[in-house]
Amino acid sequence: TVPRWFSIPGLTAAEVKPSYLESTADRAFAPHPYLLYSPKPDYPRAADPGSSVARSFHHGPLGFRAPEVARSRPEGTLRIACVGGSSTYGTGPSSDEATWPAQLGARLVESSGGAAEVLNAGVPAWTSFECLTGLAFRVLPMTPDLVLFYLATNDAESALWPDPVADNVHYRQVWPTFRPSPLEPALERSVLYLAWRRYGTDYLSQRADLGFQSKRLPPGPDGERLAQYRVPEQEGPLPDQGFESFRRNLTSMVALTRAHGARPVLLTQAIWSENPSSDGLLDGELRLRAHRRMTELVREVAGREEVPLIETAEHLEAAARAETEATGTQSLFSANVHLTDRGAQRLAAFVASELSRLGLL
């Protein structure tokens, strides 16, 4: 009875029944029947002034990261679409304009007198499975002339997940759908019930993001959380299935792009680790091994399918190494594959110069 009349830490209404249970306003991504999840259209998020790095982002009416292009391409305009995960979407940069697709677009507009557009079709945590589907349903209807593919590392992670299979369900799970019991509204009138649900069950942790990224938890004691997950030790070659899936998906994306009258361009994805000998899931020794193998597959597919290849990995990683040797630190990567504003600027400049050198503009 007491918490109904007095504010007690741990038992306030905001703690035992958070607003996100009824409102989706704070969720930037929404479930999608074919794509697992996708960016929510017309979604703005302002920078958090309390954050060490103030980041803001916006999604346009079509669900792409801003600045978003119109569905109908202007006559005489070169349109480029950038496909990938969080490093393309722009998890590291501070604003929409600081992502590498946006900076690439700004450079091309300046050099072409305004007759160029770049669409940011990156989505955080998407693998080649989601990118292949998104290419068909989201990207190609935008009628791009060129499609740049910058992906490898999310597939490297799924290849390291236990017991890989061809359709990736060893790594992905269905976005959970909650259908509360008819008794739930009545039970929620009880502070005792709300406190038990908050502290005695995992109900809120499941509802916090509705399974965002929808990764299967690896087997382990108490359902070991992703935050504590470490890639298991593996001696000898890594399992082939995840790499074969990536080769297949990348080949399919190339073919699909060409079938719709656009030209594919493959980019190798850069990665940086401050502790390359660790067992960390994101940038440890096995992750780097898997990432490098995925990079070789990008080169293999580019050679076999005669697709233009831009060696962005070599360029960015060499620049980060040189900066580290000179100053003791690097300023291009914010974490593993995620770029800083400066890193995104360097990537955009290199891609623009390579597109020009290859005669693709």
Short mmCIF file of C-alpha atoms in Angstrom, two decimals:
data_model
loop_
_atom_site.label_atom_id
_atom_site.label_comp_id
_atom_site.label_asym_id
_atom_site.label_seq_id
_atom_site.Cartn_x
_atom_site.Cartn_y
_atom_site.Cartn_z
CA THR A 1 0.00 0.00 0.00
CA VAL A 2 2.80 2.44 0.90
CA PRO A 3 4.22 2.91 -2.67
CA ARG A 4 0.82 4.11 -3.82
CA TRP A 5 1.18 7.19 -1.64
CA PHE A 6 4.93 7.70 -1.22
CA SER A 7 7.81 7.63 -3.67
CA ILE A 8 10.08 4.74 -2.77
CA PRO A 9 13.29 4.18 -4.80
CA GLY A 10 12.95 1.08 -6.96
CA LEU A 11 9.16 1.09 -6.70
CA THR A 12 8.26 4.28 -8.54
CA ALA A 13 5.78 3.99 -11.42
CA ALA A 14 8.51 4.74 -13.97
CA GLU A 15 10.60 1.83 -12.67
CA VAL A 16 7.99 -0.89 -12.25
CA LYS A 17 5.95 0.04 -15.33
CA PRO A 18 8.18 1.96 -17.79
CA SER A 19 6.56 4.02 -20.53
CA TYR A 20 8.11 1.94 -23.31
CA LEU A 21 5.77 -0.95 -22.46
CA GLU A 22 2.89 0.97 -24.03
CA SER A 23 4.72 3.47 -26.25
CA THR A 24 7.04 2.77 -29.17
CA ALA A 25 8.12 6.40 -29.44
CA ASP A 26 11.63 5.64 -28.16
CA ARG A 27 12.23 2.77 -30.58
CA ALA A 28 14.00 3.75 -33.79
CA PHE A 29 13.46 0.35 -35.40
CA ALA A 30 10.30 -1.64 -35.90
CA PRO A 31 9.52 -5.28 -36.73
CA HIS A 32 9.17 -6.06 -40.43
CA PRO A 33 7.61 -9.23 -41.91
CA TYR A 34 10.45 -9.79 -44.42
CA LEU A 35 13.42 -7.88 -43.03
CA LEU A 36 13.31 -8.85 -39.33
CA TYR A 37 13.31 -5.14 -38.46
CA SER A 38 13.83 -1.90 -40.34
CA PRO A 39 14.28 1.80 -39.53
CA LYS A 40 11.04 3.45 -38.50
CA PRO A 41 10.00 6.12 -41.04
CA ASP A 42 9.93 9.76 -39.93
CA TYR A 43 11.84 8.99 -36.74
CA PRO A 44 13.95 11.74 -35.13
CA ARG A 45 16.33 11.38 -32.21
CA ALA A 46 18.10 14.43 -30.85
CA ALA A 47 21.62 14.31 -29.49
CA ASP A 48 21.93 13.40 -25.81
CA PRO A 49 23.79 16.31 -24.16
CA GLY A 50 24.90 13.98 -21.37
CA SER A 51 26.68 11.64 -23.76
CA SER A 52 30.46 11.80 -24.19
CA VAL A 53 29.85 12.01 -27.95
CA ALA A 54 26.64 13.81 -28.88
CA ARG A 55 24.91 11.83 -31.63
CA SER A 56 21.65 12.55 -33.39
CA PHE A 57 19.90 10.76 -36.21
CA HIS A 58 16.76 11.00 -38.30
CA HIS A 59 14.90 8.68 -40.64
CA GLY A 60 13.07 10.07 -43.63
CA PRO A 61 9.52 9.23 -44.80
CA LEU A 62 10.77 6.14 -46.67
CA GLY A 63 12.66 4.75 -43.67
CA PHE A 64 16.22 5.55 -44.78
CA ARG A 65 18.66 7.55 -42.73
CA ALA A 66 18.65 11.24 -43.52
CA PRO A 67 19.38 13.05 -45.70
CA GLU A 68 16.91 10.89 -47.62
CA VAL A 69 16.37 11.12 -51.38
CA ALA A 70 12.96 11.19 -53.06
CA ARG A 71 11.52 7.97 -54.44
CA SER A 72 11.41 9.45 -57.94
CA ARG A 73 14.90 10.14 -59.29
CA PRO A 74 15.34 13.52 -60.99
CA GLU A 75 16.15 13.36 -64.69
CA GLY A 76 19.89 13.44 -65.38
CA THR A 77 20.86 12.70 -61.77
CA LEU A 78 23.37 10.02 -60.82
CA ARG A 79 21.91 8.06 -57.90
CA ILE A 80 24.11 5.86 -55.70
CA ALA A 81 22.80 3.53 -52.97
CA CYS A 82 25.03 2.38 -50.09
CA VAL A 83 24.13 -1.02 -48.63
CA GLY A 84 25.54 -2.37 -45.36
CA GLY A 85 25.19 -2.55 -41.58
CA SER A 86 25.84 -0.08 -38.78
CA SER A 87 29.10 1.23 -40.24
CA THR A 88 27.14 2.36 -43.31
CA TYR A 89 24.08 3.52 -41.36
CA GLY A 90 26.46 5.52 -39.17
CA THR A 91 26.56 4.28 -35.58
CA GLY A 92 29.82 6.13 -34.88
CA PRO A 93 29.47 9.56 -36.56
CA SER A 94 27.84 12.42 -34.69
CA SER A 95 25.05 13.32 -37.12
CA ASP A 96 23.27 12.37 -40.32
CA GLU A 97 25.54 14.65 -42.34
CA ALA A 98 28.67 13.06 -40.84
CA THR A 99 28.00 9.50 -42.09
CA TRP A 100 30.15 8.36 -44.99
CA PRO A 101 27.23 8.02 -47.47
CA ALA A 102 26.15 11.60 -46.67
CA GLN A 103 29.70 12.90 -47.00
CA LEU A 104 30.12 10.99 -50.25
CA GLY A 105 26.93 12.62 -51.52
CA ALA A 106 28.14 16.08 -50.53
CA ARG A 107 31.42 15.54 -52.39
CA LEU A 108 29.72 14.30 -55.54
CA VAL A 109 27.20 17.15 -55.50
CA GLU A 110 30.07 19.63 -55.25
CA SER A 111 32.03 18.00 -58.07
CA SER A 112 29.02 17.45 -60.34
CA GLY A 113 27.22 20.72 -59.77
CA GLY A 114 24.31 19.05 -57.98
CA ALA A 115 23.57 16.17 -60.36
CA ALA A 116 24.26 13.37 -57.84
CA GLU A 117 22.39 11.73 -54.94
CA VAL A 118 23.52 9.16 -52.39
CA LEU A 119 21.03 6.98 -50.49
CA ASN A 120 22.07 5.58 -47.10
CA ALA A 121 20.52 2.09 -47.07
CA GLY A 122 22.55 0.82 -44.11
CA VAL A 123 20.79 -0.76 -41.13
CA PRO A 124 22.54 -1.65 -37.85
CA ALA A 125 23.36 -5.36 -37.33
CA TRP A 126 22.01 -6.46 -40.71
CA THR A 127 23.92 -9.35 -42.27
CA SER A 128 24.00 -10.21 -45.97
CA PHE A 129 20.74 -12.12 -45.42
CA GLU A 130 18.83 -8.97 -44.50
CA CYS A 131 20.80 -6.84 -46.99
CA LEU A 132 19.88 -9.18 -49.85
CA THR A 133 16.18 -8.95 -48.98
CA GLY A 134 16.36 -5.21 -48.33
CA LEU A 135 18.10 -4.70 -51.66
CA ALA A 136 15.12 -6.26 -53.46
CA PHE A 137 12.33 -4.55 -51.53
CA ARG A 138 13.80 -1.24 -50.32
CA VAL A 139 16.80 -0.24 -52.41
CA LEU A 140 16.23 -1.25 -56.05
CA PRO A 141 12.77 0.39 -56.19
CA MET A 142 14.70 3.65 -55.66
CA THR A 143 16.25 3.09 -59.15
CA PRO A 144 19.93 3.62 -58.29
CA ASP A 145 22.59 3.74 -60.99
CA LEU A 146 25.28 2.33 -58.69
CA VAL A 147 24.94 0.17 -55.57
CA LEU A 148 27.91 0.15 -53.19
CA PHE A 149 28.15 -2.89 -50.88
CA TYR A 150 30.13 -2.33 -47.66
CA LEU A 151 29.63 -5.40 -45.49
CA ALA A 152 31.49 -8.37 -44.03
CA THR A 153 31.78 -8.16 -40.27
CA ASN A 154 28.18 -8.95 -39.24
CA ASP A 155 28.38 -12.09 -41.36
CA ALA A 156 31.70 -12.87 -39.67
CA GLU A 157 29.92 -12.80 -36.32
CA SER A 158 27.10 -15.07 -37.48
CA ALA A 159 29.69 -17.49 -38.93
CA LEU A 160 31.20 -17.81 -35.45
CA TRP A 161 27.85 -18.59 -33.79
CA PRO A 162 27.38 -22.20 -32.67
CA ASP A 163 26.23 -24.78 -35.26
CA PRO A 164 25.87 -22.52 -38.36
CA VAL A 165 23.22 -23.44 -40.95
CA ALA A 166 22.50 -22.20 -44.47
CA ASP A 167 19.48 -20.01 -43.66
CA ASN A 168 21.14 -18.35 -40.63
CA VAL A 169 18.51 -19.39 -38.08
CA HIS A 170 21.33 -20.52 -35.80
CA TYR A 171 22.03 -16.80 -35.35
CA ARG A 172 18.69 -15.06 -35.92
CA GLN A 173 15.44 -15.62 -34.08
CA VAL A 174 11.95 -14.35 -34.78
CA TRP A 175 11.16 -10.92 -33.38
CA PRO A 176 9.06 -11.75 -30.29
CA THR A 177 5.37 -10.92 -30.33
CA PHE A 178 3.75 -10.24 -26.96
CA ARG A 179 0.10 -11.17 -26.42
CA PRO A 180 -0.70 -10.31 -22.79
CA SER A 181 -3.16 -12.41 -20.86
CA PRO A 182 -6.63 -10.89 -20.41
CA LEU A 183 -5.78 -10.80 -16.70
CA GLU A 184 -2.77 -8.53 -17.24
CA PRO A 185 -4.64 -5.16 -17.03
CA ALA A 186 -6.19 -6.22 -13.72
CA LEU A 187 -2.91 -7.54 -12.33
CA GLU A 188 -1.11 -4.33 -13.28
CA ARG A 189 -3.24 -2.46 -10.76
CA SER A 190 -1.25 -4.20 -8.07
CA VAL A 191 2.06 -2.58 -7.10
CA LEU A 192 3.06 -5.91 -5.59
CA TYR A 193 2.54 -7.62 -8.96
CA LEU A 194 4.43 -4.88 -10.84
CA ALA A 195 7.36 -5.11 -8.41
CA TRP A 196 7.47 -8.91 -8.76
CA ARG A 197 7.34 -8.63 -12.55
CA ARG A 198 10.09 -6.02 -12.52
CA TYR A 199 12.52 -7.75 -10.17
CA GLY A 200 11.47 -11.39 -10.19
CA THR A 201 11.20 -12.05 -13.94
CA ASP A 202 12.94 -11.05 -17.20
CA TYR A 203 9.75 -9.47 -18.56
CA LEU A 204 11.12 -5.92 -18.78
CA SER A 205 14.46 -6.96 -20.22
CA GLN A 206 12.60 -8.75 -23.00
CA ARG A 207 10.28 -5.83 -23.62
CA ALA A 208 13.02 -3.16 -23.52
CA ASP A 209 13.76 -3.44 -27.21
CA LEU A 210 11.46 -6.26 -28.34
CA GLY A 211 14.48 -8.37 -29.21
CA PHE A 212 16.33 -5.73 -31.25
CA GLN A 213 18.88 -7.50 -33.47
CA SER A 214 17.10 -10.75 -32.55
CA LYS A 215 20.25 -12.77 -31.97
CA ARG A 216 19.92 -16.20 -30.46
CA LEU A 217 21.62 -16.42 -27.09
CA PRO A 218 24.46 -18.95 -27.21
CA PRO A 219 24.04 -21.95 -24.90
CA GLY A 220 25.46 -21.47 -21.44
CA PRO A 221 24.60 -21.16 -17.75
CA ASP A 222 21.54 -19.03 -17.09
CA GLY A 223 21.20 -18.18 -20.76
CA GLU A 224 24.42 -16.20 -20.96
CA ARG A 225 23.68 -12.70 -22.23
CA LEU A 226 25.20 -11.29 -25.39
CA ALA A 227 27.08 -8.69 -23.38
CA GLN A 228 29.09 -11.42 -21.68
CA TYR A 229 29.41 -13.67 -24.71
CA ARG A 230 32.90 -14.60 -25.80
CA VAL A 231 33.69 -16.46 -28.99
CA PRO A 232 34.56 -20.06 -28.03
CA GLU A 233 38.09 -21.21 -28.64
CA GLN A 234 38.52 -22.88 -32.00
CA GLU A 235 41.60 -24.59 -33.33
CA GLY A 236 42.12 -25.11 -37.02
CA PRO A 237 39.78 -23.89 -39.77
CA LEU A 238 36.55 -22.12 -38.89
CA PRO A 239 33.27 -23.82 -39.91
CA ASP A 240 32.63 -23.18 -43.61
CA GLN A 241 28.85 -22.70 -43.58
CA GLY A 242 28.73 -19.02 -42.64
CA PHE A 243 31.34 -18.15 -45.24
CA GLU A 244 29.58 -20.15 -47.94
CA SER A 245 26.36 -18.33 -47.10
CA PHE A 246 28.11 -14.96 -47.42
CA ARG A 247 29.59 -15.91 -50.81
CA ARG A 248 26.15 -17.05 -52.01
CA ASN A 249 24.36 -13.92 -50.75
CA LEU A 250 26.96 -11.56 -52.17
CA THR A 251 26.78 -13.29 -55.56
CA SER A 252 22.98 -13.00 -55.46
CA MET A 253 23.15 -9.29 -54.62
CA VAL A 254 25.46 -8.68 -57.57
CA ALA A 255 23.12 -10.58 -59.93
CA LEU A 256 19.98 -8.88 -58.58
CA THR A 257 21.52 -5.43 -58.91
CA ARG A 258 22.47 -6.06 -62.53
CA ALA A 259 19.07 -7.56 -63.35
CA HIS A 260 17.47 -4.25 -62.37
CA GLY A 261 19.75 -2.14 -64.52
CA ALA A 262 22.12 -0.89 -61.83
CA ARG A 263 25.84 -1.47 -61.49
CA PRO A 264 27.23 -3.15 -58.33
CA VAL A 265 30.46 -2.01 -56.67
CA LEU A 266 32.07 -4.00 -53.84
CA LEU A 267 33.96 -2.34 -51.00
CA THR A 268 36.13 -4.20 -48.50
CA GLN A 269 35.10 -3.39 -44.93
CA ALA A 270 37.71 -1.96 -42.57
CA ILE A 271 38.04 -3.08 -38.95
CA TRP A 272 40.21 -1.90 -36.07
CA SER A 273 40.98 -3.62 -32.78
CA GLU A 274 42.78 -2.14 -29.81
CA ASN A 275 43.31 -5.64 -28.42
CA PRO A 276 43.54 -8.09 -31.35
CA SER A 277 44.65 -11.03 -29.19
CA SER A 278 41.58 -10.91 -26.91
CA ASP A 279 38.56 -13.22 -26.94
CA GLY A 280 36.12 -10.35 -27.45
CA LEU A 281 33.12 -11.00 -29.66
CA LEU A 282 33.42 -7.72 -31.58
CA ASP A 283 37.15 -7.34 -32.16
CA GLY A 284 38.96 -10.33 -30.67
CA GLU A 285 41.32 -12.75 -32.38
CA LEU A 286 38.67 -15.09 -33.83
CA ARG A 287 36.47 -12.22 -34.96
CA LEU A 288 39.41 -10.74 -36.84
CA ARG A 289 40.14 -14.10 -38.44
CA ALA A 290 36.55 -14.47 -39.57
CA HIS A 291 36.42 -10.84 -40.76
CA ARG A 292 39.58 -11.25 -42.85
CA ARG A 293 38.18 -14.39 -44.44
CA MET A 294 34.97 -12.53 -45.34
CA THR A 295 37.11 -9.78 -46.87
CA GLU A 296 38.85 -12.34 -49.08
CA LEU A 297 35.43 -13.56 -50.21
CA VAL A 298 34.50 -9.99 -51.23
CA ARG A 299 37.64 -9.91 -53.38
CA GLU A 300 36.92 -13.37 -54.77
CA VAL A 301 33.35 -12.49 -55.80
CA ALA A 302 34.51 -9.19 -57.31
CA GLY A 303 37.08 -11.01 -59.43
CA ARG A 304 34.81 -13.85 -60.51
CA GLU A 305 31.82 -11.65 -61.32
CA GLU A 306 33.95 -8.84 -62.80
CA VAL A 307 32.60 -6.29 -60.33
CA PRO A 308 34.53 -3.07 -59.59
CA LEU A 309 36.33 -3.39 -56.23
CA ILE A 310 37.37 -0.56 -53.92
CA GLU A 311 39.96 -1.54 -51.28
CA THR A 312 38.60 0.64 -48.49
CA ALA A 313 39.80 -1.78 -45.79
CA GLU A 314 43.46 -1.47 -46.76
CA HIS A 315 43.17 2.31 -47.06
CA LEU A 316 41.52 2.98 -43.69
CA GLU A 317 43.46 0.38 -41.70
CA ALA A 318 46.80 1.61 -43.09
CA ALA A 319 45.86 5.19 -42.20
CA ALA A 320 44.92 4.16 -38.64
CA ARG A 321 48.18 2.24 -38.21
CA ALA A 322 50.25 5.16 -39.48
CA GLU A 323 48.46 7.56 -37.13
CA THR A 324 48.95 5.20 -34.18
CA GLU A 325 52.66 4.84 -34.91
CA ALA A 326 53.05 8.62 -35.15
CA THR A 327 50.89 9.73 -32.20
CA GLY A 328 50.18 6.63 -30.10
CA THR A 329 46.49 6.62 -30.98
CA GLN A 330 44.15 6.74 -33.98
CA SER A 331 41.13 8.94 -34.69
CA LEU A 332 39.38 7.13 -37.56
CA PHE A 333 37.55 4.32 -35.73
CA SER A 334 35.26 4.80 -32.73
CA ALA A 335 35.01 1.01 -32.14
CA ASN A 336 35.81 -2.02 -34.32
CA VAL A 337 34.13 -1.21 -37.68
CA HIS A 338 32.38 1.98 -36.56
CA LEU A 339 33.90 5.22 -37.79
CA THR A 340 34.33 8.64 -36.25
CA ASP A 341 33.35 11.77 -38.16
CA ARG A 342 36.95 11.97 -39.37
CA GLY A 343 37.01 8.30 -40.37
CA ALA A 344 33.77 8.66 -42.31
CA GLN A 345 35.16 11.74 -44.04
CA ARG A 346 38.28 9.84 -45.08
CA LEU A 347 36.25 6.87 -46.33
CA ALA A 348 33.94 9.12 -48.36
CA ALA A 349 36.89 10.95 -49.93
CA PHE A 350 38.59 7.68 -50.88
CA VAL A 351 35.41 6.15 -52.34
CA ALA A 352 34.73 9.32 -54.36
CA SER A 353 38.25 9.30 -55.80
CA GLU A 354 38.07 5.57 -56.61
CA LEU A 355 34.67 5.89 -58.31
CA SER A 356 36.16 8.61 -60.48
CA ARG A 357 39.32 6.62 -61.21
CA LEU A 358 37.25 3.58 -62.21
CA GLY A 359 35.14 5.69 -64.56
CA LEU A 360 31.91 4.98 -62.67
CA LEU A 361 30.76 8.59 -62.37
#
